[in-house]
Amino acid sequence: MSSAIASLIPSGTDIAAALGLGDRLVGVSHECDHAIAEGKPVLTSSILDLTMTPGEIDAAVSASVADGHSLYRTDRPLLHQLDPGLVLSQDVCDVCAVNGEVARGDVPEGAELIMLTAVRLAHLWEDLARVGRAAGVEATADRVVAEAKQDLAAVAESVAGVERPRIVALEWGDPYFIAGHWVPELIDLAGGVDALADPGEASRRVTPEEVAEADPDIVLFVPCGYSLERSVDEARGLPLADLRAVREGRFWAMDATRLFSRCTPQAVVSGARALASVMHPDRAGAPAPADAVRITLS
């Protein structure tokens, strides 16, 4: 069997990099932004026009999902030509990346398909172990897991004993979605309390009334798949000015793509550190300008 690896999702490429498998990576997704993806054949594409407004994107996504259509396409001939022995995909969110069932139909005969399924940190450790076993780098996977756990424990220790603010983290702005899966767990680890979501819970729609009733101490805008620049631009147009947290200067736009949109060792550690800095700058230091920008609304 070929030792080559193909990744159909950004988190797969990030995990391959974390495990030192970059030289075996032969193909990546159109969204993979890790340095090891540069120059690699691109195996996927999206049917969405990302120049649309958030509301238009939501409508297009909802219509496609209702019709049973995938939002992404895999270049099946190219994937078969590359002949990987291991293919990395996901089975968590049909909106974010290639659908799991679609991926199963695209994989070359004889190749091993690993679905990354993490919605909690414990699942991330399992994903790393599975990829490590399949790629023959079990010891490296064990080390990466141990180092990530140590880094997260250091974040938790840095905010031990603090007064924990109540957080609303919005993963989309039109309509409102709250961030789910591992994000509430990172908020808890970084010294906060998620006011609307529980760890492991899928992202879900909420009404403006629910956000207002939650009366959070801090509002975070972390739109899935958005860079910090795009998050800031959209945040400035959100109708949140009446919230106490926003009036008191505790509304932050963050780099969701790098910090929260994928469950990988680098992302969860960086995300936890950024959250701690936003919530507890006296303990964790001020947020890095590349991570978060304070938003003022009038």
PDB file of C-alpha atoms in Angstrom:
ATOM      1  CA  MET A   1       0.000   0.000   0.000  1.00  0.00           C
ATOM      2  CA  SER A   2       1.177   3.509  -0.804  1.00  0.00           C
ATOM      3  CA  SER A   3       2.542   5.544   2.106  1.00  0.00           C
ATOM      4  CA  ALA A   4       1.212   8.747   0.503  1.00  0.00           C
ATOM      5  CA  ILE A   5      -1.444  10.776   2.323  1.00  0.00           C
ATOM      6  CA  ALA A   6      -4.265  12.904   0.910  1.00  0.00           C
ATOM      7  CA  SER A   7      -6.172  15.388   3.051  1.00  0.00           C
ATOM      8  CA  LEU A   8      -9.662  16.558   2.082  1.00  0.00           C
ATOM      9  CA  ILE A   9      -9.934  18.989   5.012  1.00  0.00           C
ATOM     10  CA  PRO A  10      -7.786  21.686   6.651  1.00  0.00           C
ATOM     11  CA  SER A  11      -7.712  19.880   9.995  1.00  0.00           C
ATOM     12  CA  GLY A  12      -6.365  16.771   8.279  1.00  0.00           C
ATOM     13  CA  THR A  13      -3.516  18.759   6.772  1.00  0.00           C
ATOM     14  CA  ASP A  14      -2.806  20.458  10.108  1.00  0.00           C
ATOM     15  CA  ILE A  15      -2.708  17.107  11.873  1.00  0.00           C
ATOM     16  CA  ALA A  16      -0.432  15.643   9.207  1.00  0.00           C
ATOM     17  CA  ALA A  17       1.907  18.584   9.796  1.00  0.00           C
ATOM     18  CA  ALA A  18       1.780  18.155  13.575  1.00  0.00           C
ATOM     19  CA  LEU A  19       2.746  14.500  13.155  1.00  0.00           C
ATOM     20  CA  GLY A  20       5.662  15.297  10.838  1.00  0.00           C
ATOM     21  CA  LEU A  21       3.992  13.788   7.767  1.00  0.00           C
ATOM     22  CA  GLY A  22       4.333  16.734   5.415  1.00  0.00           C
ATOM     23  CA  ASP A  23       6.697  14.929   3.049  1.00  0.00           C
ATOM     24  CA  ARG A  24       4.077  12.204   2.526  1.00  0.00           C
ATOM     25  CA  LEU A  25       1.214  14.605   1.790  1.00  0.00           C
ATOM     26  CA  VAL A  26       0.346  14.423  -1.934  1.00  0.00           C
ATOM     27  CA  GLY A  27      -2.953  16.333  -2.098  1.00  0.00           C
ATOM     28  CA  VAL A  28      -4.948  18.853  -0.029  1.00  0.00           C
ATOM     29  CA  SER A  29      -8.286  20.646   0.080  1.00  0.00           C
ATOM     30  CA  HIS A  30      -8.939  24.077  -1.412  1.00  0.00           C
ATOM     31  CA  GLU A  31      -9.190  25.465   2.137  1.00  0.00           C
ATOM     32  CA  CYS A  32      -5.929  24.055   3.502  1.00  0.00           C
ATOM     33  CA  ASP A  33      -3.776  26.992   4.577  1.00  0.00           C
ATOM     34  CA  HIS A  34      -0.908  25.299   6.404  1.00  0.00           C
ATOM     35  CA  ALA A  35       2.530  25.955   4.934  1.00  0.00           C
ATOM     36  CA  ILE A  36       2.930  22.284   4.002  1.00  0.00           C
ATOM     37  CA  ALA A  37      -0.079  22.597   1.655  1.00  0.00           C
ATOM     38  CA  GLU A  38       1.635  25.139  -0.577  1.00  0.00           C
ATOM     39  CA  GLY A  39       2.110  23.818  -4.093  1.00  0.00           C
ATOM     40  CA  LYS A  40       0.261  20.554  -3.438  1.00  0.00           C
ATOM     41  CA  PRO A  41      -2.455  19.386  -5.856  1.00  0.00           C
ATOM     42  CA  VAL A  42      -5.883  20.670  -4.786  1.00  0.00           C
ATOM     43  CA  LEU A  43      -8.473  17.933  -4.461  1.00  0.00           C
ATOM     44  CA  THR A  44     -11.670  19.778  -3.475  1.00  0.00           C
ATOM     45  CA  SER A  45     -13.750  22.790  -4.430  1.00  0.00           C
ATOM     46  CA  SER A  46     -16.829  24.561  -3.049  1.00  0.00           C
ATOM     47  CA  ILE A  47     -20.121  25.300  -4.780  1.00  0.00           C
ATOM     48  CA  LEU A  48     -20.605  28.391  -2.592  1.00  0.00           C
ATOM     49  CA  ASP A  49     -19.875  31.927  -3.712  1.00  0.00           C
ATOM     50  CA  LEU A  50     -18.082  33.302  -0.677  1.00  0.00           C
ATOM     51  CA  THR A  51     -18.590  36.869  -1.855  1.00  0.00           C
ATOM     52  CA  MET A  52     -22.238  36.508  -0.829  1.00  0.00           C
ATOM     53  CA  THR A  53     -23.501  38.109   2.364  1.00  0.00           C
ATOM     54  CA  PRO A  54     -23.715  35.926   5.494  1.00  0.00           C
ATOM     55  CA  GLY A  55     -27.506  35.773   5.099  1.00  0.00           C
ATOM     56  CA  GLU A  56     -27.184  34.685   1.469  1.00  0.00           C
ATOM     57  CA  ILE A  57     -24.596  32.067   2.406  1.00  0.00           C
ATOM     58  CA  ASP A  58     -26.895  30.695   5.123  1.00  0.00           C
ATOM     59  CA  ALA A  59     -29.810  30.499   2.677  1.00  0.00           C
ATOM     60  CA  ALA A  60     -27.688  28.726   0.073  1.00  0.00           C
ATOM     61  CA  VAL A  61     -26.334  26.272   2.651  1.00  0.00           C
ATOM     62  CA  SER A  62     -29.806  25.530   4.022  1.00  0.00           C
ATOM     63  CA  ALA A  63     -31.207  24.914   0.524  1.00  0.00           C
ATOM     64  CA  SER A  64     -28.336  22.637  -0.456  1.00  0.00           C
ATOM     65  CA  VAL A  65     -28.528  20.593   2.739  1.00  0.00           C
ATOM     66  CA  ALA A  66     -32.333  20.290   2.402  1.00  0.00           C
ATOM     67  CA  ASP A  67     -31.899  18.969  -1.147  1.00  0.00           C
ATOM     68  CA  GLY A  68     -29.295  16.466   0.009  1.00  0.00           C
ATOM     69  CA  HIS A  69     -26.550  18.034  -2.084  1.00  0.00           C
ATOM     70  CA  SER A  70     -22.960  18.323  -0.937  1.00  0.00           C
ATOM     71  CA  LEU A  71     -21.507  21.822  -0.711  1.00  0.00           C
ATOM     72  CA  TYR A  72     -18.134  20.504  -1.842  1.00  0.00           C
ATOM     73  CA  ARG A  73     -16.766  18.441  -4.701  1.00  0.00           C
ATOM     74  CA  THR A  74     -13.775  16.111  -4.722  1.00  0.00           C
ATOM     75  CA  ASP A  75     -11.645  15.774  -7.844  1.00  0.00           C
ATOM     76  CA  ARG A  76     -12.048  12.006  -7.932  1.00  0.00           C
ATOM     77  CA  PRO A  77      -9.823  11.354 -10.992  1.00  0.00           C
ATOM     78  CA  LEU A  78      -6.980  13.368  -9.464  1.00  0.00           C
ATOM     79  CA  LEU A  79      -7.365  11.624  -6.111  1.00  0.00           C
ATOM     80  CA  HIS A  80      -7.159   8.234  -7.815  1.00  0.00           C
ATOM     81  CA  GLN A  81      -4.181   9.374  -9.895  1.00  0.00           C
ATOM     82  CA  LEU A  82      -2.301  10.394  -6.733  1.00  0.00           C
ATOM     83  CA  ASP A  83      -3.032   6.923  -5.304  1.00  0.00           C
ATOM     84  CA  PRO A  84      -2.735   7.678  -1.565  1.00  0.00           C
ATOM     85  CA  GLY A  85      -2.674   4.863   0.931  1.00  0.00           C
ATOM     86  CA  LEU A  86      -4.314   7.076   3.558  1.00  0.00           C
ATOM     87  CA  VAL A  87      -7.069   9.670   3.064  1.00  0.00           C
ATOM     88  CA  LEU A  88      -8.123  12.106   5.797  1.00  0.00           C
ATOM     89  CA  SER A  89     -11.675  13.483   5.834  1.00  0.00           C
ATOM     90  CA  GLN A  90     -14.331  14.323   8.449  1.00  0.00           C
ATOM     91  CA  ASP A  91     -17.759  13.207   9.590  1.00  0.00           C
ATOM     92  CA  VAL A  92     -18.717  16.134  11.823  1.00  0.00           C
ATOM     93  CA  CYS A  93     -20.103  18.955   9.668  1.00  0.00           C
ATOM     94  CA  ASP A  94     -21.432  18.789   6.100  1.00  0.00           C
ATOM     95  CA  VAL A  95     -21.328  22.602   5.925  1.00  0.00           C
ATOM     96  CA  CYS A  96     -17.614  22.917   6.682  1.00  0.00           C
ATOM     97  CA  ALA A  97     -16.005  20.312   4.430  1.00  0.00           C
ATOM     98  CA  VAL A  98     -16.511  17.328   2.159  1.00  0.00           C
ATOM     99  CA  ASN A  99     -19.425  15.173   3.321  1.00  0.00           C
ATOM    100  CA  GLY A 100     -18.354  11.893   4.889  1.00  0.00           C
ATOM    101  CA  GLU A 101     -20.506   9.747   2.606  1.00  0.00           C
ATOM    102  CA  VAL A 102     -19.208  11.579  -0.445  1.00  0.00           C
ATOM    103  CA  ALA A 103     -15.635  11.006   0.713  1.00  0.00           C
ATOM    104  CA  ARG A 104     -16.278   7.276   1.146  1.00  0.00           C
ATOM    105  CA  GLY A 105     -17.360   7.061  -2.476  1.00  0.00           C
ATOM    106  CA  ASP A 106     -14.330   8.971  -3.734  1.00  0.00           C
ATOM    107  CA  VAL A 107     -11.532   7.061  -2.000  1.00  0.00           C
ATOM    108  CA  PRO A 108      -9.392   4.796  -4.208  1.00  0.00           C
ATOM    109  CA  GLU A 109      -9.769   1.072  -3.678  1.00  0.00           C
ATOM    110  CA  GLY A 110      -7.369  -0.185  -1.048  1.00  0.00           C
ATOM    111  CA  ALA A 111      -6.779   3.208   0.553  1.00  0.00           C
ATOM    112  CA  GLU A 112      -7.589   3.653   4.236  1.00  0.00           C
ATOM    113  CA  LEU A 113     -10.070   6.434   4.968  1.00  0.00           C
ATOM    114  CA  ILE A 114      -9.862   8.056   8.393  1.00  0.00           C
ATOM    115  CA  MET A 115     -12.752  10.249   9.428  1.00  0.00           C
ATOM    116  CA  LEU A 116     -11.725  12.919  11.937  1.00  0.00           C
ATOM    117  CA  THR A 117     -14.664  13.088  14.324  1.00  0.00           C
ATOM    118  CA  ALA A 118     -13.547  15.384  17.158  1.00  0.00           C
ATOM    119  CA  VAL A 119     -16.235  17.509  18.811  1.00  0.00           C
ATOM    120  CA  ARG A 120     -14.475  17.476  22.213  1.00  0.00           C
ATOM    121  CA  LEU A 121     -10.813  17.663  23.174  1.00  0.00           C
ATOM    122  CA  ALA A 122     -10.833  14.003  24.210  1.00  0.00           C
ATOM    123  CA  HIS A 123     -11.888  13.120  20.664  1.00  0.00           C
ATOM    124  CA  LEU A 124      -8.957  15.111  19.268  1.00  0.00           C
ATOM    125  CA  TRP A 125      -6.546  12.934  21.225  1.00  0.00           C
ATOM    126  CA  GLU A 126      -8.301   9.891  19.719  1.00  0.00           C
ATOM    127  CA  ASP A 127      -8.060  11.321  16.188  1.00  0.00           C
ATOM    128  CA  LEU A 128      -4.340  11.945  16.621  1.00  0.00           C
ATOM    129  CA  ALA A 129      -3.811   8.406  17.888  1.00  0.00           C
ATOM    130  CA  ARG A 130      -5.747   6.900  14.946  1.00  0.00           C
ATOM    131  CA  VAL A 131      -3.834   8.898  12.344  1.00  0.00           C
ATOM    132  CA  GLY A 132      -0.578   8.099  14.126  1.00  0.00           C
ATOM    133  CA  ARG A 133      -1.296   4.355  14.039  1.00  0.00           C
ATOM    134  CA  ALA A 134      -2.389   4.415  10.391  1.00  0.00           C
ATOM    135  CA  ALA A 135       0.717   6.375   9.352  1.00  0.00           C
ATOM    136  CA  GLY A 136       3.119   4.386  11.518  1.00  0.00           C
ATOM    137  CA  VAL A 137       4.068   7.311  13.762  1.00  0.00           C
ATOM    138  CA  GLU A 138       2.438   6.263  17.028  1.00  0.00           C
ATOM    139  CA  ALA A 139       5.259   7.599  19.200  1.00  0.00           C
ATOM    140  CA  THR A 140       5.038  11.013  17.538  1.00  0.00           C
ATOM    141  CA  ALA A 141       1.275  11.091  18.049  1.00  0.00           C
ATOM    142  CA  ASP A 142       1.717  10.257  21.731  1.00  0.00           C
ATOM    143  CA  ARG A 143       4.212  13.105  22.091  1.00  0.00           C
ATOM    144  CA  VAL A 144       1.989  15.619  20.292  1.00  0.00           C
ATOM    145  CA  VAL A 145      -0.962  14.706  22.512  1.00  0.00           C
ATOM    146  CA  ALA A 146       1.133  14.990  25.673  1.00  0.00           C
ATOM    147  CA  GLU A 147       2.518  18.396  24.653  1.00  0.00           C
ATOM    148  CA  ALA A 148      -0.924  19.766  23.736  1.00  0.00           C
ATOM    149  CA  LYS A 149      -2.397  18.581  27.039  1.00  0.00           C
ATOM    150  CA  GLN A 150       0.508  20.194  28.898  1.00  0.00           C
ATOM    151  CA  ASP A 151      -0.002  23.492  27.044  1.00  0.00           C
ATOM    152  CA  LEU A 152      -3.743  23.495  27.791  1.00  0.00           C
ATOM    153  CA  ALA A 153      -3.090  22.694  31.434  1.00  0.00           C
ATOM    154  CA  ALA A 154      -0.776  25.713  31.592  1.00  0.00           C
ATOM    155  CA  VAL A 155      -3.568  27.943  30.248  1.00  0.00           C
ATOM    156  CA  ALA A 156      -5.979  26.600  32.863  1.00  0.00           C
ATOM    157  CA  GLU A 157      -3.417  27.122  35.613  1.00  0.00           C
ATOM    158  CA  SER A 158      -2.822  30.715  34.524  1.00  0.00           C
ATOM    159  CA  VAL A 159      -6.469  31.590  35.221  1.00  0.00           C
ATOM    160  CA  ALA A 160      -7.053  29.360  38.239  1.00  0.00           C
ATOM    161  CA  GLY A 161      -9.250  30.971  40.871  1.00  0.00           C
ATOM    162  CA  VAL A 162     -10.456  33.868  38.709  1.00  0.00           C
ATOM    163  CA  GLU A 163     -14.005  35.192  38.642  1.00  0.00           C
ATOM    164  CA  ARG A 164     -15.438  33.529  35.558  1.00  0.00           C
ATOM    165  CA  PRO A 165     -17.260  35.816  33.081  1.00  0.00           C
ATOM    166  CA  ARG A 166     -20.325  34.606  31.194  1.00  0.00           C
ATOM    167  CA  ILE A 167     -19.615  34.370  27.463  1.00  0.00           C
ATOM    168  CA  VAL A 168     -21.721  34.351  24.323  1.00  0.00           C
ATOM    169  CA  ALA A 169     -19.688  33.196  21.331  1.00  0.00           C
ATOM    170  CA  LEU A 170     -21.424  33.797  18.010  1.00  0.00           C
ATOM    171  CA  GLU A 171     -20.279  31.540  15.184  1.00  0.00           C
ATOM    172  CA  TRP A 172     -22.426  33.301  12.567  1.00  0.00           C
ATOM    173  CA  GLY A 173     -24.022  36.713  12.346  1.00  0.00           C
ATOM    174  CA  ASP A 174     -27.024  36.313  10.010  1.00  0.00           C
ATOM    175  CA  PRO A 175     -28.807  34.435  11.425  1.00  0.00           C
ATOM    176  CA  TYR A 176     -27.148  34.089  14.817  1.00  0.00           C
ATOM    177  CA  PHE A 177     -25.492  30.762  15.524  1.00  0.00           C
ATOM    178  CA  ILE A 178     -23.669  30.029  18.760  1.00  0.00           C
ATOM    179  CA  ALA A 179     -20.301  28.300  18.584  1.00  0.00           C
ATOM    180  CA  GLY A 180     -20.466  24.684  19.684  1.00  0.00           C
ATOM    181  CA  HIS A 181     -18.458  21.478  19.845  1.00  0.00           C
ATOM    182  CA  TRP A 182     -15.041  22.142  21.434  1.00  0.00           C
ATOM    183  CA  VAL A 183     -15.395  25.940  21.722  1.00  0.00           C
ATOM    184  CA  PRO A 184     -17.430  25.899  24.980  1.00  0.00           C
ATOM    185  CA  GLU A 185     -14.810  23.536  26.400  1.00  0.00           C
ATOM    186  CA  LEU A 186     -12.045  25.979  25.473  1.00  0.00           C
ATOM    187  CA  ILE A 187     -14.028  28.825  27.061  1.00  0.00           C
ATOM    188  CA  ASP A 188     -14.315  26.829  30.283  1.00  0.00           C
ATOM    189  CA  LEU A 189     -10.628  25.891  30.236  1.00  0.00           C
ATOM    190  CA  ALA A 190      -9.654  29.547  29.682  1.00  0.00           C
ATOM    191  CA  GLY A 191     -11.631  30.763  32.690  1.00  0.00           C
ATOM    192  CA  GLY A 192     -15.101  31.530  31.371  1.00  0.00           C
ATOM    193  CA  VAL A 193     -18.629  30.143  31.351  1.00  0.00           C
ATOM    194  CA  ASP A 194     -20.465  29.686  28.060  1.00  0.00           C
ATOM    195  CA  ALA A 195     -23.893  31.219  28.627  1.00  0.00           C
ATOM    196  CA  LEU A 196     -25.691  29.453  25.769  1.00  0.00           C
ATOM    197  CA  ALA A 197     -23.780  26.308  24.745  1.00  0.00           C
ATOM    198  CA  ASP A 198     -22.529  23.129  26.375  1.00  0.00           C
ATOM    199  CA  PRO A 199     -19.294  21.331  25.462  1.00  0.00           C
ATOM    200  CA  GLY A 200     -19.806  18.914  22.589  1.00  0.00           C
ATOM    201  CA  GLU A 201     -23.107  20.473  21.555  1.00  0.00           C
ATOM    202  CA  ALA A 202     -23.414  21.251  17.853  1.00  0.00           C
ATOM    203  CA  SER A 203     -23.564  24.865  16.753  1.00  0.00           C
ATOM    204  CA  ARG A 204     -27.194  25.980  16.616  1.00  0.00           C
ATOM    205  CA  ARG A 205     -29.329  28.959  15.740  1.00  0.00           C
ATOM    206  CA  VAL A 206     -30.338  31.340  18.495  1.00  0.00           C
ATOM    207  CA  THR A 207     -32.585  34.368  18.404  1.00  0.00           C
ATOM    208  CA  PRO A 208     -31.534  37.925  19.252  1.00  0.00           C
ATOM    209  CA  GLU A 209     -33.868  37.616  22.239  1.00  0.00           C
ATOM    210  CA  GLU A 210     -31.943  34.590  23.560  1.00  0.00           C
ATOM    211  CA  VAL A 211     -28.668  36.495  23.262  1.00  0.00           C
ATOM    212  CA  ALA A 212     -30.166  39.496  25.075  1.00  0.00           C
ATOM    213  CA  GLU A 213     -31.655  37.330  27.820  1.00  0.00           C
ATOM    214  CA  ALA A 214     -28.300  35.618  28.388  1.00  0.00           C
ATOM    215  CA  ASP A 215     -26.881  39.068  29.300  1.00  0.00           C
ATOM    216  CA  PRO A 216     -23.264  37.967  28.792  1.00  0.00           C
ATOM    217  CA  ASP A 217     -20.286  39.697  30.365  1.00  0.00           C
ATOM    218  CA  ILE A 218     -18.334  39.278  27.113  1.00  0.00           C
ATOM    219  CA  VAL A 219     -19.481  38.763  23.520  1.00  0.00           C
ATOM    220  CA  LEU A 220     -17.178  37.013  21.066  1.00  0.00           C
ATOM    221  CA  PHE A 221     -17.716  37.029  17.315  1.00  0.00           C
ATOM    222  CA  VAL A 222     -16.030  33.960  15.809  1.00  0.00           C
ATOM    223  CA  PRO A 223     -17.711  33.337  12.432  1.00  0.00           C
ATOM    224  CA  CYS A 224     -16.776  29.916  11.100  1.00  0.00           C
ATOM    225  CA  GLY A 225     -14.200  30.080   8.332  1.00  0.00           C
ATOM    226  CA  TYR A 226     -13.582  33.840   8.633  1.00  0.00           C
ATOM    227  CA  SER A 227     -10.249  35.566   8.938  1.00  0.00           C
ATOM    228  CA  LEU A 228      -9.822  38.242  11.599  1.00  0.00           C
ATOM    229  CA  GLU A 229     -10.172  41.015   9.013  1.00  0.00           C
ATOM    230  CA  ARG A 230     -13.468  39.659   7.712  1.00  0.00           C
ATOM    231  CA  SER A 231     -14.720  38.984  11.253  1.00  0.00           C
ATOM    232  CA  VAL A 232     -14.014  42.596  12.231  1.00  0.00           C
ATOM    233  CA  ASP A 233     -15.772  43.965   9.152  1.00  0.00           C
ATOM    234  CA  GLU A 234     -18.925  41.974   9.808  1.00  0.00           C
ATOM    235  CA  ALA A 235     -18.888  42.529  13.578  1.00  0.00           C
ATOM    236  CA  ARG A 236     -19.090  46.287  13.085  1.00  0.00           C
ATOM    237  CA  GLY A 237     -22.440  45.843  11.350  1.00  0.00           C
ATOM    238  CA  LEU A 238     -24.108  43.559  13.895  1.00  0.00           C
ATOM    239  CA  PRO A 239     -27.130  44.936  15.816  1.00  0.00           C
ATOM    240  CA  LEU A 240     -25.667  44.250  19.260  1.00  0.00           C
ATOM    241  CA  ALA A 241     -25.177  47.780  20.571  1.00  0.00           C
ATOM    242  CA  ASP A 242     -27.835  47.407  23.277  1.00  0.00           C
ATOM    243  CA  LEU A 243     -26.098  44.503  25.005  1.00  0.00           C
ATOM    244  CA  ARG A 244     -24.479  45.410  28.323  1.00  0.00           C
ATOM    245  CA  ALA A 245     -21.214  43.725  27.343  1.00  0.00           C
ATOM    246  CA  VAL A 246     -21.038  45.710  24.111  1.00  0.00           C
ATOM    247  CA  ARG A 247     -21.879  49.014  25.801  1.00  0.00           C
ATOM    248  CA  GLU A 248     -19.137  48.370  28.361  1.00  0.00           C
ATOM    249  CA  GLY A 249     -16.476  47.591  25.719  1.00  0.00           C
ATOM    250  CA  ARG A 250     -16.372  43.816  25.973  1.00  0.00           C
ATOM    251  CA  PHE A 251     -17.196  42.818  22.404  1.00  0.00           C
ATOM    252  CA  TRP A 252     -14.397  41.109  20.501  1.00  0.00           C
ATOM    253  CA  ALA A 253     -13.997  39.813  16.947  1.00  0.00           C
ATOM    254  CA  MET A 254     -11.509  36.962  16.694  1.00  0.00           C
ATOM    255  CA  ASP A 255      -9.637  35.026  14.014  1.00  0.00           C
ATOM    256  CA  ALA A 256     -12.061  32.124  13.842  1.00  0.00           C
ATOM    257  CA  THR A 257     -10.342  30.251  11.020  1.00  0.00           C
ATOM    258  CA  ARG A 258      -7.043  29.962  12.852  1.00  0.00           C
ATOM    259  CA  LEU A 259      -8.342  29.623  16.410  1.00  0.00           C
ATOM    260  CA  PHE A 260     -11.753  27.909  16.442  1.00  0.00           C
ATOM    261  CA  SER A 261     -12.866  26.467  13.092  1.00  0.00           C
ATOM    262  CA  ARG A 262     -10.809  23.280  13.308  1.00  0.00           C
ATOM    263  CA  CYS A 263      -9.991  20.849  16.092  1.00  0.00           C
ATOM    264  CA  THR A 264      -6.228  20.392  15.851  1.00  0.00           C
ATOM    265  CA  PRO A 265      -3.421  20.610  18.421  1.00  0.00           C
ATOM    266  CA  GLN A 266      -2.193  24.029  17.299  1.00  0.00           C
ATOM    267  CA  ALA A 267      -5.702  25.497  16.970  1.00  0.00           C
ATOM    268  CA  VAL A 268      -7.026  24.405  20.367  1.00  0.00           C
ATOM    269  CA  VAL A 269      -3.907  25.574  22.214  1.00  0.00           C
ATOM    270  CA  SER A 270      -3.832  28.898  20.358  1.00  0.00           C
ATOM    271  CA  GLY A 271      -7.588  29.306  20.804  1.00  0.00           C
ATOM    272  CA  ALA A 272      -7.426  28.657  24.545  1.00  0.00           C
ATOM    273  CA  ARG A 273      -4.574  31.134  24.971  1.00  0.00           C
ATOM    274  CA  ALA A 274      -6.432  33.796  22.983  1.00  0.00           C
ATOM    275  CA  LEU A 275      -9.608  33.279  25.003  1.00  0.00           C
ATOM    276  CA  ALA A 276      -7.705  33.562  28.269  1.00  0.00           C
ATOM    277  CA  SER A 277      -6.156  36.824  27.075  1.00  0.00           C
ATOM    278  CA  VAL A 278      -9.543  38.292  26.129  1.00  0.00           C
ATOM    279  CA  MET A 279     -11.224  37.214  29.371  1.00  0.00           C
ATOM    280  CA  HIS A 280      -8.333  37.644  31.815  1.00  0.00           C
ATOM    281  CA  PRO A 281      -5.654  39.962  30.405  1.00  0.00           C
ATOM    282  CA  ASP A 282      -4.337  40.600  33.915  1.00  0.00           C
ATOM    283  CA  ARG A 283      -3.431  36.908  34.166  1.00  0.00           C
ATOM    284  CA  ALA A 284      -2.804  35.858  30.559  1.00  0.00           C
ATOM    285  CA  GLY A 285      -1.577  39.101  29.011  1.00  0.00           C
ATOM    286  CA  ALA A 286      -3.336  41.323  26.504  1.00  0.00           C
ATOM    287  CA  PRO A 287      -4.770  39.663  23.381  1.00  0.00           C
ATOM    288  CA  ALA A 288      -2.425  39.584  20.405  1.00  0.00           C
ATOM    289  CA  PRO A 289      -3.566  41.946  17.615  1.00  0.00           C
ATOM    290  CA  ALA A 290      -3.556  38.978  15.220  1.00  0.00           C
ATOM    291  CA  ASP A 291      -5.978  37.083  17.474  1.00  0.00           C
ATOM    292  CA  ALA A 292      -8.649  39.553  18.555  1.00  0.00           C
ATOM    293  CA  VAL A 293      -9.875  43.083  17.990  1.00  0.00           C
ATOM    294  CA  ARG A 294     -12.136  44.974  20.395  1.00  0.00           C
ATOM    295  CA  ILE A 295     -15.253  46.192  18.576  1.00  0.00           C
ATOM    296  CA  THR A 296     -17.072  49.415  19.449  1.00  0.00           C
ATOM    297  CA  LEU A 297     -20.652  49.889  18.264  1.00  0.00           C
ATOM    298  CA  SER A 298     -22.712  53.061  18.405  1.00  0.00           C
TER     299      SER A 298
END
